[in-house]
Short mmCIF file of C-alpha atoms in Angstrom, two decimals:
data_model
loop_
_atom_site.label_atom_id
_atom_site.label_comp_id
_atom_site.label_asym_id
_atom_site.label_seq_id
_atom_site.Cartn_x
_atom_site.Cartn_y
_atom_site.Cartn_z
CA UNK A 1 -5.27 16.34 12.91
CA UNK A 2 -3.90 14.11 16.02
CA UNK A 3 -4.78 15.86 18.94
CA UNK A 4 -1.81 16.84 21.52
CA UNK A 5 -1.18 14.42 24.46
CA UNK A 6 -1.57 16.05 27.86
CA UNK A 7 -0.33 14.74 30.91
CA UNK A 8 -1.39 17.33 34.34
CA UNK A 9 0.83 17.57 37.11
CA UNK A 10 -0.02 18.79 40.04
CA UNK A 11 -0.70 18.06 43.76
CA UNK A 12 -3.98 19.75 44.32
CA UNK A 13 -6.67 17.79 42.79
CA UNK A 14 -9.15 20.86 42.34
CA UNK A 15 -6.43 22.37 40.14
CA UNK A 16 -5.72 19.22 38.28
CA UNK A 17 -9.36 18.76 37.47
CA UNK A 18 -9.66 22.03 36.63
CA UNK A 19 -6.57 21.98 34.16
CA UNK A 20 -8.03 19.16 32.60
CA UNK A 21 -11.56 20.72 32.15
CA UNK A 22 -9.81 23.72 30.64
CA UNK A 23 -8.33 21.29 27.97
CA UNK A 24 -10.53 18.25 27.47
CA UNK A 25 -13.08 20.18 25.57
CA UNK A 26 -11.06 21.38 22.80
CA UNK A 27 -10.48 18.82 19.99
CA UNK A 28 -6.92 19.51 19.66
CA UNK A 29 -6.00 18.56 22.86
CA UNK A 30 -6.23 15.32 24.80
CA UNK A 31 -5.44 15.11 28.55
CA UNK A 32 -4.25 11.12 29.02
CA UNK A 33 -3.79 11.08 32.30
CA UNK A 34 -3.07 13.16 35.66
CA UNK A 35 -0.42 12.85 37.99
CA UNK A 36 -0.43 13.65 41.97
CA UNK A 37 3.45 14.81 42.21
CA UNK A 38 6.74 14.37 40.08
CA UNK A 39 7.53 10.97 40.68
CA UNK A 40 3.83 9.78 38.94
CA UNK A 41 4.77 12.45 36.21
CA UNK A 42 7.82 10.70 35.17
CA UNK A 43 6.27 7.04 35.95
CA UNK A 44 2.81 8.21 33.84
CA UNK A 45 5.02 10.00 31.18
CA UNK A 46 6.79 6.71 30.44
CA UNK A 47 3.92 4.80 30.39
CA UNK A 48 1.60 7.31 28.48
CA UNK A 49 3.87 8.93 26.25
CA UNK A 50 2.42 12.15 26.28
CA UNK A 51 3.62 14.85 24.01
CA UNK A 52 3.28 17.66 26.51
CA UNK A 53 3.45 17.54 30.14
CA UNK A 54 1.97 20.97 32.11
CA UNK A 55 3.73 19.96 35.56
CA UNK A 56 3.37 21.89 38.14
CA UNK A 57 6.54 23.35 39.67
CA UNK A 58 6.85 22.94 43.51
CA UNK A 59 4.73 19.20 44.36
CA UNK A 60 6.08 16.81 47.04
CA UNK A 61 7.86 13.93 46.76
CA UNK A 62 9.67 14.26 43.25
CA UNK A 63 9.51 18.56 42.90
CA UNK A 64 8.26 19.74 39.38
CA UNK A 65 12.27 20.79 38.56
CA UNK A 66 13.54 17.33 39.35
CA UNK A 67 10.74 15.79 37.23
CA UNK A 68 10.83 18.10 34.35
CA UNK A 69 15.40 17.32 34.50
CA UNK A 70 14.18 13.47 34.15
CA UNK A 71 11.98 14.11 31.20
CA UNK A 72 14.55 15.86 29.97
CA UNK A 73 17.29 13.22 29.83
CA UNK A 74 14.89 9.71 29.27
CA UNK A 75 11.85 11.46 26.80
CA UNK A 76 13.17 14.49 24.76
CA UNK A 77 10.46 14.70 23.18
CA UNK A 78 8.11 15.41 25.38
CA UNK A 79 7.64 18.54 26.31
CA UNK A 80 7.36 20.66 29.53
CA UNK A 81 4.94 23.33 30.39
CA UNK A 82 5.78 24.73 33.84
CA UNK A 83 3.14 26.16 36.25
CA UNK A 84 3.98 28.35 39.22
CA UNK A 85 1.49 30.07 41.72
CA UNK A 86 4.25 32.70 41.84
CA UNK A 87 5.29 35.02 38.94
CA UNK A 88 8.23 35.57 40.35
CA UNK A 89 9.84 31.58 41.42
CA UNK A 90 13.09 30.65 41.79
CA UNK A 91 11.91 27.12 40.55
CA UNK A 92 11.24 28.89 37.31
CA UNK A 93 14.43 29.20 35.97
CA UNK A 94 15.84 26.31 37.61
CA UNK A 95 13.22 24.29 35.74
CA UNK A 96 14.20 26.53 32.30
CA UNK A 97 17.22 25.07 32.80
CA UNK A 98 16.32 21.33 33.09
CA UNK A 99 14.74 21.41 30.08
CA UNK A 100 11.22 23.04 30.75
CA UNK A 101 9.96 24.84 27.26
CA UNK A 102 7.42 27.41 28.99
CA UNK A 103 6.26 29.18 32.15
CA UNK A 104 3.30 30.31 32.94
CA UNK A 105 1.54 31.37 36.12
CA UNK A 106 -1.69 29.21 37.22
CA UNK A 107 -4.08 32.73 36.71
CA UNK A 108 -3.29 32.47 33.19
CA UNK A 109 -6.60 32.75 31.36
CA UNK A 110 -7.86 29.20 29.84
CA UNK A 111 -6.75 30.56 26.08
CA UNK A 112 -2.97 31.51 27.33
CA UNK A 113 -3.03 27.89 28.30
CA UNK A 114 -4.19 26.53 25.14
CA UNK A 115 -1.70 28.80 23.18
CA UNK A 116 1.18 28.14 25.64
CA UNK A 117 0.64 23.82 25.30
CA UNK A 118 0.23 24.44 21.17
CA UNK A 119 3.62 26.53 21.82
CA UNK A 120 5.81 24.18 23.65
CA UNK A 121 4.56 20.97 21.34
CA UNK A 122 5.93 23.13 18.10
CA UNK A 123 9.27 22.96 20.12
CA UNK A 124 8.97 26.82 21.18
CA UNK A 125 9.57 28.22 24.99
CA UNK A 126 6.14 29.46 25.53
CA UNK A 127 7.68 32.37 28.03
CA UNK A 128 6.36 35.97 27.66
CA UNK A 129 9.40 38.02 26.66
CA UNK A 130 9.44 40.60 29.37
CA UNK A 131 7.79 38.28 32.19
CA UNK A 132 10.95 36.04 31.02
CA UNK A 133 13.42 38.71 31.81
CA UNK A 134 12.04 40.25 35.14
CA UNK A 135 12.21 36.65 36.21
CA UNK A 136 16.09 36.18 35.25
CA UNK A 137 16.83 39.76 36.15
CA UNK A 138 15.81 38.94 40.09
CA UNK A 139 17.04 34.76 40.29
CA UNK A 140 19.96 34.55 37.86
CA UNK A 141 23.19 35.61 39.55
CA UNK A 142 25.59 37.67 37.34
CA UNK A 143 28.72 39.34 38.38
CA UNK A 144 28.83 41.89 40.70
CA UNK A 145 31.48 45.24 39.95
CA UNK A 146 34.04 43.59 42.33
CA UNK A 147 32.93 40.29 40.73
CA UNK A 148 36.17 38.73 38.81
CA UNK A 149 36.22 39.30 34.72
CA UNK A 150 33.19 37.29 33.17
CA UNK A 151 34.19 34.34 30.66
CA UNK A 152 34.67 35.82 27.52
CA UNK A 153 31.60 35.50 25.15
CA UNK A 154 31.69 32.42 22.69
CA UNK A 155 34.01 33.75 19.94
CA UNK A 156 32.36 31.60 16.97
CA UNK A 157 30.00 33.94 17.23
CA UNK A 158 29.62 36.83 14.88
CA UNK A 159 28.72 41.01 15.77
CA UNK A 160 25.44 40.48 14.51
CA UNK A 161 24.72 36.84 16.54
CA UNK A 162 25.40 38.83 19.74
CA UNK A 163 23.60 41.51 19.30
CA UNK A 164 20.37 39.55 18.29
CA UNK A 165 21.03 37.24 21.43
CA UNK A 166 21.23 40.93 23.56
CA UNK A 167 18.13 41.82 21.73
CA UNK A 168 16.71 38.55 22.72
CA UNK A 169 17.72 38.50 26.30
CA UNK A 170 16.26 42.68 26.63
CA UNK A 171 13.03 41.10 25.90
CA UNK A 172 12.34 41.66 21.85
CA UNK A 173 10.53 39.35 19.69
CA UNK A 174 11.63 38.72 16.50
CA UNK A 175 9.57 41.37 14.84
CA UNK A 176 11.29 43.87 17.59
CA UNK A 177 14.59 42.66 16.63
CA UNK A 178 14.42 43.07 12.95
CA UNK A 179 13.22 46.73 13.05
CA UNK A 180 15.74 47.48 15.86
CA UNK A 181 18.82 46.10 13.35
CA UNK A 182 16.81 47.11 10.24
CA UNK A 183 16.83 43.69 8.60
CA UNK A 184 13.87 41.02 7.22
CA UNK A 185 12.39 38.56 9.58
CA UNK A 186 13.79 35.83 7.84
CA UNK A 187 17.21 37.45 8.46
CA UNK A 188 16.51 37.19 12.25
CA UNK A 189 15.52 33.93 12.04
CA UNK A 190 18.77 32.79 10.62
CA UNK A 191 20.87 34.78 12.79
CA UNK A 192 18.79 32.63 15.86
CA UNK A 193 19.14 29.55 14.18
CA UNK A 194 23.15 30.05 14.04
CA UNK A 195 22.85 31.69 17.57
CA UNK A 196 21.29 28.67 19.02
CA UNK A 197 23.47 26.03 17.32
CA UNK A 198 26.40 27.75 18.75
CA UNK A 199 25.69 28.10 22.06
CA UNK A 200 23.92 24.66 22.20
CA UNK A 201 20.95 26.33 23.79
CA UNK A 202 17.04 24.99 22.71
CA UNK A 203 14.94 27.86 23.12
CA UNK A 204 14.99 31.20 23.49
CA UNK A 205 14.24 30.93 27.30
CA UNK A 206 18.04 28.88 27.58
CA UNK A 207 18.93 31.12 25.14
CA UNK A 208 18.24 34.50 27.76
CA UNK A 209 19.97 32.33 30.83
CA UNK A 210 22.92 31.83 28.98
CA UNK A 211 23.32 35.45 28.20
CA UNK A 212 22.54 36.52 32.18
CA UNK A 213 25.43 33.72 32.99
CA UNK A 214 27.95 34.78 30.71
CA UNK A 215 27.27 38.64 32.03
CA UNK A 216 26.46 39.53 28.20
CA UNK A 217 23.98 41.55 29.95
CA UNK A 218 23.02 42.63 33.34
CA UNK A 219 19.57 42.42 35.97
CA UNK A 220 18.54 46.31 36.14
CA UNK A 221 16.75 48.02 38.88
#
């Protein structure tokens, strides 16, 4: 099996070592290089080509946001793993929404990191559910009550396409989901498959932003 590229992003070289000791050791994986801030991320990520970047979010120079928007739009298929000290970061969902396919907090243990990088390189946000939604339930801005009418919700979509994205942004997985609408996995699957095509989101993560932003649901208590 190919291992995964790795580039690590960060400013703090103890952390970048130790990111890289965390993943050098396991066959899968194969860190290529390390970069000091965002601006050597994008210059290293041209050069290296690797296929998952775990890029720190707030770095001086080039910020991991403003990197990870720049991957994006030059090397789509790379993929970004975001790292905050914070659980709760603004950055976080800014950088969900330039393109980052995971978040994670740096005192993740060493085999959520491993699982998040496999995540991301399959093309999956590699965002816990519930961690996910307390992020975009405090940063996202919705509409207020005095707030004018929302945009009305994308009218391709069908009863049951909303309701799995509601079930989505609340938090389930897809196992939640099906036993919540009593139908088969493969069923949800479908129904996210459509969902996503529709509202020309990625990921589930884009997926949950675009449902805060339209006001399809609301940040609670």
């Amino acid at each position: 099996m190919t291992p995964i590229r790795i580039l690590v992003a960060d400013d703090q070289p103890l952390v970048r070592r130790g990111l890289t000791l965390i993943l050098s050791p396991d066959p899968s994986f194969e860190v290529v290089g390390e970069a000091e801030d965002g601006a050597q991320a994008v210059e290293l990520a041209h050069r290296l080509r690797p296929d998952v970047v775990v890029m720190d979010i707030r770095m001086p120079r080039l910020d991991g946001v403003e990197a990870t928007r720049e991957l994006a739009r030059t090397l789509p298929d790379c993929r970004v793993l975001a790292l905050s000290t914070f659980d709760l970061d603004e950055y976080v969902v800014a950088a969900l929404r330039a393109g980052a396919h995971g978040f994670l907090p740096k005192d993740v243990s060493p085999e959520e990191l491993a699982t998040a990088v496999r995540t991301v390189h399959t093309g999956e946000a590699a965002v816990a559910p519930r961690l996910l939604t307390r992020l975009l339930s405090t940063y996202v801005r919705t509409p207020g009550p005095t707030a004018p009418t929302p945009p009305a919700v994308n009218p391709d979509l069908t009863p049951r396409e909303i309701e799995v994205w509601r079930l989505i942004a609340i938090g389930l997985d897809n196992a939640a989901i099906a036993a919540a609408m009593d139908i088969s996995h493969s069923t949800v699957k479908n129904h996210i498959t459509n969902l996503f095509a529709k509202l020309d989101v990625r990921d589930r993560a884009q997926a949950v932003i675009a449902a805060y932003e339209s006001a399809l649901v609301t940040p609670g208590p």
